[in-house]
Amino acid sequence: LNVALFDMKYKNLQVTQTSAACLCNITDNAADAKIQGIEAEATVAVATGLTLSGGLTLLDTKYIAFIDSLGNDNSGNFLQRTPKAQWNVAADFVTDIGDWSDALRFNVNYSHQARLFWAPDNLQREGGYGQLGSRVSFTPGNGNITFSLWGRNLTNTLYRTNIIAFFGDEVSRLGAPRQYGAEVSVKF
């Protein structure tokens, strides 16, 4: 179990945002900002071969006295691109097959991110979303070769990794859709 409490204060934090006037990025000094939070992670060996793990981050952030070069008063707003909460859970199971030690591995994991704001004005936001992933691996014999099947974003969640807001609209970059594959790895 690991737990960290923190209270950070920034002086002249630099913030970059896109200006609709020039369609260019502008970097401002955001005067002061503060971040308070807690991070926790835990791993538990439930039974032989079965491990459960998880993590949680909770944040309280704000800009202090921040009027940007675009004329927006962002004082008191939540820091951009910073979710208030994130958490994840995972289960790992490994077992022998006959004389082959740790030959079969299963992993399933889920992560969730709460909403975040894309810019200091806190107008554009990304809603909270979660992603499910899994992996199955088989390592026969002396352990030099491993065959795996894996999947990411198995629920095919639609989410954005970036936006640029201008002229009352947004251009978005979407995150990866459902992905799956097979893999062979060799140790030598």
Coordinates of C-alpha atoms in Angstrom, one line a residue, residues 45-154:
A45 CA -1.9 -11.3 -3.1
V46 CA -5.4 -12.9 -2.7
A47 CA -4.4 -16.5 -3.3
T48 CA -1.6 -18.4 -4.9
G49 CA -1.2 -16.9 -8.4
L50 CA -4.0 -14.3 -8.0
T51 CA -3.1 -10.7 -7.5
L52 CA -5.5 -7.7 -7.3
S53 CA -4.3 -4.1 -7.6
G54 CA -5.8 -0.7 -7.9
G55 CA -5.0 3.0 -7.7
L56 CA -6.8 6.3 -7.0
T57 CA -5.9 9.9 -7.6
L58 CA -8.1 12.8 -6.3
L59 CA -7.1 16.4 -7.1
D60 CA -8.3 19.9 -6.1
T61 CA -6.6 22.6 -8.3
K62 CA -7.1 26.2 -9.2
Y63 CA -5.6 29.2 -10.9
I64 CA -5.0 32.1 -8.6
A65 CA -5.4 35.6 -10.0
F66 CA -4.9 34.5 -13.7
I67 CA -6.0 37.0 -16.4
D68 CA -4.6 35.6 -19.7
S69 CA -3.4 37.6 -22.7
L70 CA -6.7 37.0 -24.4
G71 CA -8.4 39.0 -21.7
N72 CA -10.1 36.0 -19.9
D73 CA -10.2 36.0 -16.1
N74 CA -9.5 32.4 -15.2
S75 CA -9.0 33.1 -11.5
G76 CA -10.4 30.3 -9.4
N77 CA -10.9 27.9 -12.4
F78 CA -9.8 24.3 -12.3
L79 CA -6.4 23.7 -14.0
Q80 CA -6.7 22.6 -17.7
R81 CA -6.2 19.0 -18.8
T82 CA -6.3 17.9 -15.1
P83 CA -9.0 15.4 -14.2
K84 CA -10.4 15.7 -10.6
A85 CA -10.2 11.9 -10.2
Q86 CA -8.6 8.9 -11.8
W87 CA -8.8 5.3 -10.7
N88 CA -7.8 1.9 -12.0
V89 CA -8.2 -1.8 -10.9
A90 CA -6.6 -4.9 -12.2
A91 CA -6.6 -8.7 -11.6
D92 CA -3.6 -10.9 -12.6
F93 CA -3.7 -14.7 -12.5
V94 CA -0.7 -17.0 -13.2
T95 CA -0.7 -20.7 -13.0
D96 CA 1.5 -23.7 -13.9
I97 CA 0.6 -26.2 -16.7
G98 CA 2.0 -29.6 -16.0
D99 CA 5.8 -29.2 -15.4
W100 CA 5.8 -25.7 -17.0
S101 CA 6.1 -23.1 -14.2
D102 CA 4.0 -19.9 -14.6
A103 CA 3.0 -21.0 -18.1
L104 CA -0.4 -19.3 -18.3
R105 CA -1.1 -15.7 -17.4
F106 CA -4.4 -13.8 -17.4
N107 CA -4.8 -10.0 -16.9
V108 CA -7.9 -7.9 -16.9
N109 CA -7.7 -4.1 -16.1
Y110 CA -10.1 -1.1 -16.1
S111 CA -9.2 2.5 -15.8
H112 CA -11.5 5.5 -15.4
Q113 CA -10.8 9.2 -15.7
A114 CA -13.3 11.9 -14.5
R115 CA -14.1 14.9 -16.6
L116 CA -11.5 17.5 -17.4
F117 CA -11.4 21.0 -18.8
W118 CA -9.4 21.6 -22.0
A119 CA -8.7 25.3 -21.5
P120 CA -8.2 27.6 -18.5
D121 CA -11.6 29.2 -19.1
N122 CA -13.2 25.9 -18.1
L123 CA -15.7 26.1 -21.0
Q124 CA -14.8 23.1 -23.2
R125 CA -14.7 19.8 -21.3
E126 CA -14.2 16.1 -21.8
G127 CA -16.7 13.9 -19.9
G128 CA -15.5 11.1 -17.7
Y129 CA -14.8 7.8 -19.4
G130 CA -13.3 4.4 -18.7
Q131 CA -11.4 1.7 -20.7
L132 CA -11.2 -2.0 -20.3
G133 CA -8.2 -4.1 -21.3
S134 CA -7.1 -7.7 -21.1
R135 CA -4.2 -10.0 -22.0
V136 CA -3.7 -13.8 -22.0
S137 CA -0.2 -15.2 -22.3
F138 CA 1.1 -18.8 -22.7
T139 CA 4.8 -19.5 -22.0
P140 CA 5.7 -23.2 -22.6
G141 CA 8.8 -25.2 -21.8
N142 CA 11.9 -23.2 -20.6
G143 CA 10.2 -19.8 -20.8
N144 CA 12.1 -18.5 -23.8
I145 CA 9.0 -17.9 -26.0
T146 CA 5.6 -16.4 -25.1
F147 CA 2.4 -16.3 -27.1
S148 CA -0.1 -13.6 -26.2
L149 CA -3.6 -12.4 -27.2
W150 CA -4.5 -8.8 -26.0
G151 CA -7.2 -6.2 -26.3
R152 CA -7.4 -2.5 -25.4
N153 CA -10.4 -0.3 -25.1
L154 CA -12.5 -3.4 -25.4

